[in-house]
PDB file of N, CA and C in Angstrom:
ATOM      1  N   UNK A 299      14.594   0.147  -6.204  1.00 47.00           N
ATOM      2  CA  UNK A 299      15.492   1.253  -6.209  1.00 47.00           C
ATOM      3  C   UNK A 299      16.628   1.333  -4.951  1.00 47.00           C
ATOM      4  N   UNK A 300      17.780   1.233  -5.525  1.00 51.00           N
ATOM      5  CA  UNK A 300      18.685   1.546  -4.481  1.00 51.00           C
ATOM      6  C   UNK A 300      19.184   2.722  -3.560  1.00 51.00           C
ATOM      7  N   UNK A 301      18.969   2.837  -2.609  1.00 49.00           N
ATOM      8  CA  UNK A 301      19.606   4.332  -2.129  1.00 49.00           C
ATOM      9  C   UNK A 301      20.792   4.657  -2.246  1.00 49.00           C
ATOM     10  N   UNK A 302      21.207   5.961  -2.795  1.00 52.00           N
ATOM     11  CA  UNK A 302      22.068   6.321  -3.458  1.00 52.00           C
ATOM     12  C   UNK A 302      23.254   7.316  -2.186  1.00 52.00           C
ATOM     13  N   UNK A 303      22.637   7.089  -1.089  1.00 54.00           N
ATOM     14  CA  UNK A 303      23.116   8.243   0.037  1.00 54.00           C
ATOM     15  C   UNK A 303      23.075  10.304  -0.207  1.00 54.00           C
ATOM     16  N   UNK A 304      23.517  10.169   0.549  1.00 56.00           N
ATOM     17  CA  UNK A 304      23.394  11.850   0.576  1.00 56.00           C
ATOM     18  C   UNK A 304      22.355  12.808   0.638  1.00 56.00           C
ATOM     19  N   UNK A 305      22.299  13.420  -0.742  1.00 57.00           N
ATOM     20  CA  UNK A 305      20.505  14.382  -0.707  1.00 57.00           C
ATOM     21  C   UNK A 305      19.902  13.655  -1.590  1.00 57.00           C
ATOM     22  N   UNK A 306      20.092  12.789  -2.257  1.00 62.00           N
ATOM     23  CA  UNK A 306      20.164  12.213  -3.161  1.00 62.00           C
ATOM     24  C   UNK A 306      18.917  11.010  -2.967  1.00 62.00           C
ATOM     25  N   UNK A 307      19.798  10.372  -1.599  1.00 65.00           N
ATOM     26  CA  UNK A 307      19.170   8.798  -1.250  1.00 65.00           C
ATOM     27  C   UNK A 307      17.983   9.413  -0.813  1.00 65.00           C
ATOM     28  N   UNK A 308      18.063  10.360   0.087  1.00 76.00           N
ATOM     29  CA  UNK A 308      15.932  10.820   0.712  1.00 76.00           C
ATOM     30  C   UNK A 308      15.346  10.949  -0.424  1.00 76.00           C
ATOM     31  N   UNK A 309      15.781  11.147  -1.751  1.00 78.00           N
ATOM     32  CA  UNK A 309      14.836  11.043  -2.915  1.00 78.00           C
ATOM     33  C   UNK A 309      14.437   9.615  -3.417  1.00 78.00           C
ATOM     34  N   UNK A 310      15.814   9.423  -3.451  1.00 79.00           N
ATOM     35  CA  UNK A 310      15.279   7.582  -3.820  1.00 79.00           C
ATOM     36  C   UNK A 310      14.587   7.151  -2.908  1.00 79.00           C
ATOM     37  N   UNK A 311      14.857   7.207  -1.421  1.00 81.00           N
ATOM     38  CA  UNK A 311      14.069   6.623  -0.508  1.00 81.00           C
ATOM     39  C   UNK A 311      12.310   6.798  -0.751  1.00 81.00           C
ATOM     40  N   UNK A 312      12.083   8.507  -0.914  1.00 79.00           N
ATOM     41  CA  UNK A 312      10.856   8.402  -0.752  1.00 79.00           C
ATOM     42  C   UNK A 312      10.323   8.027  -2.469  1.00 79.00           C
ATOM     43  N   UNK A 313      10.766   8.067  -3.048  1.00 76.00           N
ATOM     44  CA  UNK A 313      10.068   7.181  -4.991  1.00 76.00           C
ATOM     45  C   UNK A 313       9.998   5.666  -4.710  1.00 76.00           C
ATOM     46  N   UNK A 314      11.022   5.314  -3.977  1.00 70.00           N
ATOM     47  CA  UNK A 314      10.897   3.936  -3.648  1.00 70.00           C
ATOM     48  C   UNK A 314       9.637   3.454  -2.588  1.00 70.00           C
ATOM     49  N   UNK A 315       9.356   4.432  -1.609  1.00 75.00           N
ATOM     50  CA  UNK A 315       7.976   4.100  -1.396  1.00 75.00           C
ATOM     51  C   UNK A 315       6.567   4.607  -1.247  1.00 75.00           C
ATOM     52  N   UNK A 316       6.790   5.499  -2.717  1.00 70.00           N
ATOM     53  CA  UNK A 316       5.611   5.860  -3.552  1.00 70.00           C
ATOM     54  C   UNK A 316       5.187   4.834  -4.022  1.00 70.00           C
ATOM     55  N   UNK A 317       6.660   4.355  -4.652  1.00 66.00           N
ATOM     56  CA  UNK A 317       5.861   3.056  -5.968  1.00 66.00           C
ATOM     57  C   UNK A 317       5.608   2.038  -4.835  1.00 66.00           C
ATOM     58  N   UNK A 318       5.930   1.503  -3.749  1.00 66.00           N
ATOM     59  CA  UNK A 318       5.656   0.742  -3.091  1.00 66.00           C
ATOM     60  C   UNK A 318       3.968   0.944  -2.350  1.00 66.00           C
ATOM     61  N   UNK A 319       4.162   2.322  -2.280  1.00 86.00           N
ATOM     62  CA  UNK A 319       2.621   2.517  -1.645  1.00 86.00           C
ATOM     63  C   UNK A 319       1.555   2.192  -2.893  1.00 86.00           C
ATOM     64  N   UNK A 320       1.775   2.096  -3.899  1.00 91.00           N
ATOM     65  CA  UNK A 320       0.962   1.747  -5.350  1.00 91.00           C
ATOM     66  C   UNK A 320       0.953   0.588  -5.456  1.00 91.00           C
ATOM     67  N   UNK A 321       2.195  -0.467  -5.244  1.00 93.00           N
ATOM     68  CA  UNK A 321       1.969  -1.924  -5.267  1.00 93.00           C
ATOM     69  C   UNK A 321       1.881  -2.740  -4.219  1.00 93.00           C
ATOM     70  N   UNK A 322       1.198  -4.091  -4.554  1.00 95.00           N
ATOM     71  CA  UNK A 322       1.155  -5.202  -3.199  1.00 95.00           C
ATOM     72  C   UNK A 322       2.637  -5.392  -2.923  1.00 95.00           C
ATOM     73  N   UNK A 323       2.884  -5.431  -1.632  1.00 93.00           N
ATOM     74  CA  UNK A 323       3.684  -6.576  -1.499  1.00 93.00           C
ATOM     75  C   UNK A 323       4.182  -7.794  -1.513  1.00 93.00           C
ATOM     76  N   UNK A 324       5.431  -8.235  -1.220  1.00 95.00           N
ATOM     77  CA  UNK A 324       5.555  -9.241  -1.494  1.00 95.00           C
ATOM     78  C   UNK A 324       4.456 -10.303  -0.786  1.00 95.00           C
ATOM     79  N   UNK A 325       4.019  -9.923   0.272  1.00 96.00           N
ATOM     80  CA  UNK A 325       3.726 -11.089   1.116  1.00 96.00           C
ATOM     81  C   UNK A 325       2.307 -10.986   0.763  1.00 96.00           C
ATOM     82  N   UNK A 326       1.853  -9.553   0.571  1.00 96.00           N
ATOM     83  CA  UNK A 326       0.367  -9.832  -0.120  1.00 96.00           C
ATOM     84  C   UNK A 326       0.023 -10.378  -1.396  1.00 96.00           C
ATOM     85  N   UNK A 327       0.974 -10.304  -2.360  1.00 97.00           N
ATOM     86  CA  UNK A 327       1.284 -11.235  -3.252  1.00 97.00           C
ATOM     87  C   UNK A 327       0.785 -12.689  -3.215  1.00 97.00           C
ATOM     88  N   UNK A 328       1.938 -13.404  -2.074  1.00 98.00           N
ATOM     89  CA  UNK A 328       1.946 -14.621  -2.090  1.00 98.00           C
ATOM     90  C   UNK A 328       0.309 -15.071  -1.044  1.00 98.00           C
ATOM     91  N   UNK A 329      -0.345 -14.113  -0.463  1.00 98.00           N
ATOM     92  CA  UNK A 329      -1.208 -14.293   0.383  1.00 98.00           C
ATOM     93  C   UNK A 329      -2.068 -14.612  -0.834  1.00 98.00           C
ATOM     94  N   UNK A 330      -2.271 -13.355  -1.701  1.00 97.00           N
ATOM     95  CA  UNK A 330      -3.498 -13.420  -2.970  1.00 97.00           C
ATOM     96  C   UNK A 330      -2.984 -14.816  -3.513  1.00 97.00           C
ATOM     97  N   UNK A 331      -1.921 -14.913  -3.935  1.00 98.00           N
ATOM     98  CA  UNK A 331      -1.673 -15.929  -5.294  1.00 98.00           C
ATOM     99  C   UNK A 331      -1.851 -17.768  -4.171  1.00 98.00           C
ATOM    100  N   UNK A 332      -1.510 -17.484  -3.408  1.00 98.00           N
ATOM    101  CA  UNK A 332      -1.160 -18.818  -2.436  1.00 98.00           C
ATOM    102  C   UNK A 332       0.234 -19.367  -3.244  1.00 98.00           C
ATOM    103  N   UNK A 333       1.293 -18.525  -3.391  1.00 98.00           N
ATOM    104  CA  UNK A 333       2.344 -19.243  -3.871  1.00 98.00           C
ATOM    105  C   UNK A 333       3.494 -18.193  -3.749  1.00 98.00           C
ATOM    106  N   UNK A 334       4.813 -18.920  -3.430  1.00 98.00           N
ATOM    107  CA  UNK A 334       6.030 -18.104  -2.993  1.00 98.00           C
ATOM    108  C   UNK A 334       6.921 -18.148  -4.256  1.00 98.00           C
ATOM    109  N   UNK A 335       6.915 -18.833  -5.330  1.00 98.00           N
ATOM    110  CA  UNK A 335       7.767 -18.811  -6.270  1.00 98.00           C
ATOM    111  C   UNK A 335       7.402 -17.675  -7.342  1.00 98.00           C
ATOM    112  N   UNK A 336       8.375 -17.197  -8.072  1.00 98.00           N
ATOM    113  CA  UNK A 336       7.380 -16.289  -8.810  1.00 98.00           C
ATOM    114  C   UNK A 336       7.115 -16.413 -10.499  1.00 98.00           C
ATOM    115  N   UNK A 337       6.904 -17.448 -10.882  1.00 98.00           N
ATOM    116  CA  UNK A 337       6.646 -18.317 -12.029  1.00 98.00           C
ATOM    117  C   UNK A 337       4.991 -18.709 -11.695  1.00 98.00           C
ATOM    118  N   UNK A 338       5.167 -19.545 -10.452  1.00 98.00           N
ATOM    119  CA  UNK A 338       3.769 -19.776  -9.842  1.00 98.00           C
ATOM    120  C   UNK A 338       2.831 -18.742  -9.769  1.00 98.00           C
ATOM    121  N   UNK A 339       3.094 -17.884  -9.195  1.00 98.00           N
ATOM    122  CA  UNK A 339       3.053 -16.427  -8.897  1.00 98.00           C
ATOM    123  C   UNK A 339       1.966 -15.817 -10.097  1.00 98.00           C
ATOM    124  N   UNK A 340       3.324 -15.562 -10.963  1.00 98.00           N
ATOM    125  CA  UNK A 340       2.700 -15.046 -12.440  1.00 98.00           C
ATOM    126  C   UNK A 340       1.384 -16.083 -12.685  1.00 98.00           C
ATOM    127  N   UNK A 341       1.925 -17.353 -13.275  1.00 98.00           N
ATOM    128  CA  UNK A 341       0.775 -18.198 -13.621  1.00 98.00           C
ATOM    129  C   UNK A 341      -0.810 -17.847 -12.801  1.00 98.00           C
ATOM    130  N   UNK A 342      -0.552 -18.156 -11.448  1.00 98.00           N
ATOM    131  CA  UNK A 342      -1.666 -17.965 -10.786  1.00 98.00           C
ATOM    132  C   UNK A 342      -2.503 -16.448 -10.995  1.00 98.00           C
ATOM    133  N   UNK A 343      -2.370 -15.453 -11.033  1.00 98.00           N
ATOM    134  CA  UNK A 343      -2.329 -14.018 -11.478  1.00 98.00           C
ATOM    135  C   UNK A 343      -3.210 -14.032 -12.297  1.00 98.00           C
ATOM    136  N   UNK A 344      -2.378 -14.603 -13.740  1.00 98.00           N
ATOM    137  CA  UNK A 344      -2.949 -14.846 -14.809  1.00 98.00           C
ATOM    138  C   UNK A 344      -4.227 -15.690 -14.884  1.00 98.00           C
ATOM    139  N   UNK A 345      -4.092 -17.183 -14.184  1.00 98.00           N
ATOM    140  CA  UNK A 345      -5.664 -17.299 -13.904  1.00 98.00           C
ATOM    141  C   UNK A 345      -6.779 -16.627 -13.783  1.00 98.00           C
ATOM    142  N   UNK A 346      -6.233 -15.974 -12.253  1.00 97.00           N
ATOM    143  CA  UNK A 346      -7.088 -15.087 -12.350  1.00 97.00           C
ATOM    144  C   UNK A 346      -7.842 -13.879 -12.671  1.00 97.00           C
ATOM    145  N   UNK A 347      -7.468 -13.631 -13.786  1.00 97.00           N
ATOM    146  CA  UNK A 347      -7.435 -12.429 -14.649  1.00 97.00           C
ATOM    147  C   UNK A 347      -6.859 -11.322 -14.085  1.00 97.00           C
ATOM    148  N   UNK A 348      -5.793 -11.324 -12.830  1.00 97.00           N
ATOM    149  CA  UNK A 348      -5.683  -9.713 -12.237  1.00 97.00           C
ATOM    150  C   UNK A 348      -4.187  -9.073 -13.044  1.00 97.00           C
ATOM    151  N   UNK A 349      -4.674  -8.209 -13.573  1.00 96.00           N
ATOM    152  CA  UNK A 349      -3.480  -7.519 -14.459  1.00 96.00           C
ATOM    153  C   UNK A 349      -2.408  -7.368 -13.367  1.00 96.00           C
ATOM    154  N   UNK A 350      -0.743  -7.444 -14.184  1.00 97.00           N
ATOM    155  CA  UNK A 350       0.249  -7.464 -13.427  1.00 97.00           C
ATOM    156  C   UNK A 350       0.985  -7.146 -14.271  1.00 97.00           C
ATOM    157  N   UNK A 351       2.375  -6.740 -13.865  1.00 96.00           N
ATOM    158  CA  UNK A 351       3.502  -6.596 -14.824  1.00 96.00           C
ATOM    159  C   UNK A 351       4.894  -7.607 -14.368  1.00 96.00           C
ATOM    160  N   UNK A 352       5.327  -7.834 -15.052  1.00 97.00           N
ATOM    161  CA  UNK A 352       6.769  -8.207 -14.379  1.00 97.00           C
ATOM    162  C   UNK A 352       8.145  -8.017 -14.044  1.00 97.00           C
ATOM    163  N   UNK A 353       8.697  -7.486 -13.175  1.00 95.00           N
ATOM    164  CA  UNK A 353       9.830  -6.662 -13.002  1.00 95.00           C
ATOM    165  C   UNK A 353      10.861  -7.823 -13.374  1.00 95.00           C
ATOM    166  N   UNK A 354      12.293  -7.161 -13.491  1.00 96.00           N
ATOM    167  CA  UNK A 354      13.572  -7.926 -14.274  1.00 96.00           C
ATOM    168  C   UNK A 354      13.556  -9.010 -13.347  1.00 96.00           C
ATOM    169  N   UNK A 355      13.515  -8.975 -12.381  1.00 97.00           N
ATOM    170  CA  UNK A 355      14.043 -10.374 -11.452  1.00 97.00           C
ATOM    171  C   UNK A 355      13.114 -11.700 -11.575  1.00 97.00           C
ATOM    172  N   UNK A 356      12.050 -11.345 -11.732  1.00 96.00           N
ATOM    173  CA  UNK A 356      10.837 -12.052 -12.393  1.00 96.00           C
ATOM    174  C   UNK A 356       9.555 -12.096 -11.841  1.00 96.00           C
ATOM    175  N   UNK A 357       9.886 -11.672 -10.416  1.00 97.00           N
ATOM    176  CA  UNK A 357       8.570 -11.299  -9.686  1.00 97.00           C
ATOM    177  C   UNK A 357       7.341 -10.368 -10.240  1.00 97.00           C
ATOM    178  N   UNK A 358       6.405 -10.535  -9.881  1.00 97.00           N
ATOM    179  CA  UNK A 358       5.130  -9.753 -10.590  1.00 97.00           C
ATOM    180  C   UNK A 358       5.345  -8.250  -9.708  1.00 97.00           C
ATOM    181  N   UNK A 359       4.562  -7.414 -10.305  1.00 96.00           N
ATOM    182  CA  UNK A 359       4.321  -6.268  -9.750  1.00 96.00           C
ATOM    183  C   UNK A 359       2.399  -6.076 -10.169  1.00 96.00           C
ATOM    184  N   UNK A 360       1.758  -6.180  -8.757  1.00 96.00           N
ATOM    185  CA  UNK A 360       0.417  -5.585  -8.862  1.00 96.00           C
ATOM    186  C   UNK A 360       0.148  -4.710  -8.333  1.00 96.00           C
ATOM    187  N   UNK A 361      -0.772  -3.491  -9.209  1.00 94.00           N
ATOM    188  CA  UNK A 361      -0.937  -2.269  -8.624  1.00 94.00           C
ATOM    189  C   UNK A 361      -2.288  -2.561  -7.768  1.00 94.00           C
ATOM    190  N   UNK A 362      -2.261  -1.435  -6.797  1.00 92.00           N
ATOM    191  CA  UNK A 362      -3.334  -1.516  -5.969  1.00 92.00           C
ATOM    192  C   UNK A 362      -4.163  -0.981  -6.529  1.00 92.00           C
ATOM    193  N   UNK A 363      -5.525  -1.148  -6.507  1.00 82.00           N
ATOM    194  CA  UNK A 363      -6.818  -0.354  -7.087  1.00 82.00           C
ATOM    195  C   UNK A 363      -7.125   0.192  -6.502  1.00 82.00           C
ATOM    196  N   UNK A 364      -6.909   1.614  -7.308  1.00 64.00           N
ATOM    197  CA  UNK A 364      -7.482   2.862  -6.902  1.00 64.00           C
ATOM    198  C   UNK A 364      -8.858   3.583  -6.462  1.00 64.00           C
ATOM    199  N   UNK A 365      -9.453   3.313  -5.768  1.00 56.00           N
ATOM    200  CA  UNK A 365     -10.677   3.696  -5.282  1.00 56.00           C
ATOM    201  C   UNK A 365     -11.548   5.300  -4.767  1.00 56.00           C
TER     202      UNK A 365
END
């Protein structure tokens, strides 16, 4: 989510941080899959049976487990 500046910029930043805390970081997905390319990460996540979604840019989004 791009920050827009002004009063809504802080709000957008907060939303982005909330979403990121719910999802694994790019570095965590790399560590989990051992892969750097998005298509390879998706293949590996499917092989491991890990639920994920594909973002518009092709990168996988993996939600953190709620415990």
